[in-house]
mmCIF file with all atom_site columns, C-alpha atoms in Angstrom:
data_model
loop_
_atom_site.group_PDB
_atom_site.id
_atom_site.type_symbol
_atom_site.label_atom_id
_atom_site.label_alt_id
_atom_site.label_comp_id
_atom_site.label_asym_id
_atom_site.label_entity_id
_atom_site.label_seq_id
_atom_site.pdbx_PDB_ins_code
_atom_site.Cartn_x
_atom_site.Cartn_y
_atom_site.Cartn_z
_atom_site.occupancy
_atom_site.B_iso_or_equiv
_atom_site.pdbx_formal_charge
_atom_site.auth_seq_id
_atom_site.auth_comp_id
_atom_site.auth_asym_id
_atom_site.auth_atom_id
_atom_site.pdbx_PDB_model_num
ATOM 1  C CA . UNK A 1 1  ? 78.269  -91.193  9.256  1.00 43.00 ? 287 UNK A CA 1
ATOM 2  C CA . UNK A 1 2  ? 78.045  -91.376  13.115 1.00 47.00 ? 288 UNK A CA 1
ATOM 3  C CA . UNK A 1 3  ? 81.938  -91.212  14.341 1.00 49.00 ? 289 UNK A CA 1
ATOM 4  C CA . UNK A 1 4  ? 82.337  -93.020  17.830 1.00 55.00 ? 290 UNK A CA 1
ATOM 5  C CA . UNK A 1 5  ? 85.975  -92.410  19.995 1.00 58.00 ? 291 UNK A CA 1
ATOM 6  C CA . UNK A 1 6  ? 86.681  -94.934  22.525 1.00 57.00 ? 292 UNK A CA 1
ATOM 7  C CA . UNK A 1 7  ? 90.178  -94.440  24.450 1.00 57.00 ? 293 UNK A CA 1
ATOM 8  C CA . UNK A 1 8  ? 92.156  -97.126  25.069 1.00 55.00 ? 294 UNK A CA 1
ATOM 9  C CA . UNK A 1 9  ? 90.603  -97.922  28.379 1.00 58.00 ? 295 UNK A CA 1
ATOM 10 C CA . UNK A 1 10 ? 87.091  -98.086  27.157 1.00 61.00 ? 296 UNK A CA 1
ATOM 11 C CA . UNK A 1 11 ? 88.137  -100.074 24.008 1.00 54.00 ? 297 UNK A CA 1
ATOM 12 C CA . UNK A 1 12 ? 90.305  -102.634 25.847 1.00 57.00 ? 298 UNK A CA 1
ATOM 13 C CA . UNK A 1 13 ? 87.807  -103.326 28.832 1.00 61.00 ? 299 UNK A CA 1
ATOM 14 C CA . UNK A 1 14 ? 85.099  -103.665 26.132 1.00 58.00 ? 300 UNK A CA 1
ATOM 15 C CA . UNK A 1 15 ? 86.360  -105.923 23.793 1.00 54.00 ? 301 UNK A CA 1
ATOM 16 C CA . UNK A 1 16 ? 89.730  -106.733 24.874 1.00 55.00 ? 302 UNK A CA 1
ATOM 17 C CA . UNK A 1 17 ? 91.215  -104.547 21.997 1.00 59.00 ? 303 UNK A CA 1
ATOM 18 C CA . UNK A 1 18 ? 95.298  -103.295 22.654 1.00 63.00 ? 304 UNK A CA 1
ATOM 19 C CA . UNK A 1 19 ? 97.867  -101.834 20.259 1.00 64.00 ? 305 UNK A CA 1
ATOM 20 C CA . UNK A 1 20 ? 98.537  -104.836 18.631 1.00 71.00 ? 306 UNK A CA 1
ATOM 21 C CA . UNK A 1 21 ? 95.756  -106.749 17.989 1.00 70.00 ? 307 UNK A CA 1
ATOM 22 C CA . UNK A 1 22 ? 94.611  -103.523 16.366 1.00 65.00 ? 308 UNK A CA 1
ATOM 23 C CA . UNK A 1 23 ? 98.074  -104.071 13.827 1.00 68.00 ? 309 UNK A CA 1
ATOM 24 C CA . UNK A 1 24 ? 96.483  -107.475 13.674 1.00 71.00 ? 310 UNK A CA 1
ATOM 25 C CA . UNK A 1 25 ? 93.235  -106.036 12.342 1.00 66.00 ? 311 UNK A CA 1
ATOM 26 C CA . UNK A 1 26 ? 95.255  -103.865 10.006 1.00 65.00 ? 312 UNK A CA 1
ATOM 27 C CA . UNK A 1 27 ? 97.036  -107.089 8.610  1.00 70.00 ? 313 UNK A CA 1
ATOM 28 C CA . UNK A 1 28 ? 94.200  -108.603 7.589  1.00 68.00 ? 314 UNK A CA 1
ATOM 29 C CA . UNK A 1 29 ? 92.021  -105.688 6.532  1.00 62.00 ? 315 UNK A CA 1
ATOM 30 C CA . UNK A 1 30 ? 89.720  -105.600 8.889  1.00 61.00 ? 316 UNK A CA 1
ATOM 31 C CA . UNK A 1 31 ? 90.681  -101.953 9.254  1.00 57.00 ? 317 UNK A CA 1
ATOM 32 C CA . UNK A 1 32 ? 90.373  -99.073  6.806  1.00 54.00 ? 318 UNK A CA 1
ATOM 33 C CA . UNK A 1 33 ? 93.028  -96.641  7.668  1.00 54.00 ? 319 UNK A CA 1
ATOM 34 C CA . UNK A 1 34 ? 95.403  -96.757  10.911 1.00 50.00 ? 320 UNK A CA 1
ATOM 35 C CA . UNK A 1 35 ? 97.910  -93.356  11.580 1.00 50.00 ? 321 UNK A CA 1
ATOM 36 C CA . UNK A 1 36 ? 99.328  -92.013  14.000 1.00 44.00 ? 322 UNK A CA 1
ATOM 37 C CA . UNK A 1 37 ? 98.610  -89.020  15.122 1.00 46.00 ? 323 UNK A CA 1
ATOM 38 C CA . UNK A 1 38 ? 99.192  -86.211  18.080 1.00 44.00 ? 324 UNK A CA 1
ATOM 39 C CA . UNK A 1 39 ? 96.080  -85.290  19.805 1.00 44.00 ? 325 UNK A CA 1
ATOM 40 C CA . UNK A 1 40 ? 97.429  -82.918  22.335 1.00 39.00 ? 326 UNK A CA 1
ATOM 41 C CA . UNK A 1 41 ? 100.100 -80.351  21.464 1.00 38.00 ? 327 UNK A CA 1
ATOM 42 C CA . UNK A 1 42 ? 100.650 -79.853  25.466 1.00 44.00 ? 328 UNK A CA 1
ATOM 43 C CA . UNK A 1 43 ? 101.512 -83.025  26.490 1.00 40.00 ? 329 UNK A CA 1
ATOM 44 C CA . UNK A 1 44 ? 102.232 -84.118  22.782 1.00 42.00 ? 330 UNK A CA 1
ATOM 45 C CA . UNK A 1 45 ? 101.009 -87.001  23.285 1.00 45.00 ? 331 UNK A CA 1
ATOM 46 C CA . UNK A 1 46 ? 100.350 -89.784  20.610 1.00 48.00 ? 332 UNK A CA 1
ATOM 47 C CA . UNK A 1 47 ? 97.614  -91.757  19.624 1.00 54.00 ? 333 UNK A CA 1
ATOM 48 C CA . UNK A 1 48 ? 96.670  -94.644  16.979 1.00 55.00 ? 334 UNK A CA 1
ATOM 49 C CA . UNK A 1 49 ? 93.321  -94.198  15.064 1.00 60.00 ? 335 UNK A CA 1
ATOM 50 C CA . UNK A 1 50 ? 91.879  -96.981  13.763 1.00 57.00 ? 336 UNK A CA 1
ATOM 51 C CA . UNK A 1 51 ? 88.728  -96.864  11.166 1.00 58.00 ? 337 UNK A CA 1
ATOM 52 C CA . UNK A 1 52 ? 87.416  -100.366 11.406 1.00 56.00 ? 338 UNK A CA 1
ATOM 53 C CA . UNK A 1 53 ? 85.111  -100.979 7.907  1.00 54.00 ? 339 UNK A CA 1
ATOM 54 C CA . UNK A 1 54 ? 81.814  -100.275 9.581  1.00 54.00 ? 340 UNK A CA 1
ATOM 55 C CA . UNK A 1 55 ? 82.920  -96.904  10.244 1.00 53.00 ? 341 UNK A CA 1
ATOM 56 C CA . UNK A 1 56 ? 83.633  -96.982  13.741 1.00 55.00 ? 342 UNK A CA 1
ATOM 57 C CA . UNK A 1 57 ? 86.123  -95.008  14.793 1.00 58.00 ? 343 UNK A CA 1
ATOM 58 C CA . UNK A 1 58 ? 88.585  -96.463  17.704 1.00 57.00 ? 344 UNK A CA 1
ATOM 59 C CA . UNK A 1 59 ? 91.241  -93.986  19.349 1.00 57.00 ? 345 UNK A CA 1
ATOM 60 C CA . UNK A 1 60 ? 94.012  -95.085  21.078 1.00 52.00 ? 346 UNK A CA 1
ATOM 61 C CA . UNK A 1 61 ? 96.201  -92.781  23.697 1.00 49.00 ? 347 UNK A CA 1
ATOM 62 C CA . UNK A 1 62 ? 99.443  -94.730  23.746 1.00 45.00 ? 348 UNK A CA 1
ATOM 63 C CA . UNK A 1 63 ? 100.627 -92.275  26.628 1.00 43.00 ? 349 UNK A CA 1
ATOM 64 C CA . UNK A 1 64 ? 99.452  -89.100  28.727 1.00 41.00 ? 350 UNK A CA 1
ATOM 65 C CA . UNK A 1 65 ? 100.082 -86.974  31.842 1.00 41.00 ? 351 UNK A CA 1
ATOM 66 C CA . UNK A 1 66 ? 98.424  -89.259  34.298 1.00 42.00 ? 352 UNK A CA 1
ATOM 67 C CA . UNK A 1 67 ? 100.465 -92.268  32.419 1.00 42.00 ? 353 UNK A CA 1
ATOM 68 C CA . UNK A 1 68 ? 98.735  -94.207  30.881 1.00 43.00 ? 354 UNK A CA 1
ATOM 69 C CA . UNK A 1 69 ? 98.750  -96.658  28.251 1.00 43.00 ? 355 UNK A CA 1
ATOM 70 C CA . UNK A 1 70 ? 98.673  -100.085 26.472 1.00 46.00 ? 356 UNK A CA 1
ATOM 71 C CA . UNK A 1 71 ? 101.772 -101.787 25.975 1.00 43.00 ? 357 UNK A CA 1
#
């Protein structure tokens, strides 16, 4: 299965996708598994993964050194 990360950026200027319409997407199933996770011990710095049912795979960085994020 062919894994593809997006950051938030890249996901939200694409399609418009944030933190919570991702929830949303949970809600109604559209997505397989959602965690939260740390993806950099350094800056600890966390991050949603979503696995949307087609496999995709969308990353989100809620927060990093250069600050930024989706609220």
């Amino acid at each position: 299965m062919n894994i593809k990360t997006k950051t938030a950026t890249e996901i939200e200027s694409e399609v418009g996708i944030n933190r919570n319409t991702l929830k949303t997407w949970a809600d109604l199933g559209y997505i397989k598994r959602i965690r939260l996770s740390r993806v950099n011990v350094r800056y600890d710095v966390p991050s949603i993964e979503a696995y949307l049912n087609d496999g995709i795979k969308y990353s989100e960085v809620m927060g990093n050194e250069t600050g930024n994020s989706i609220t």
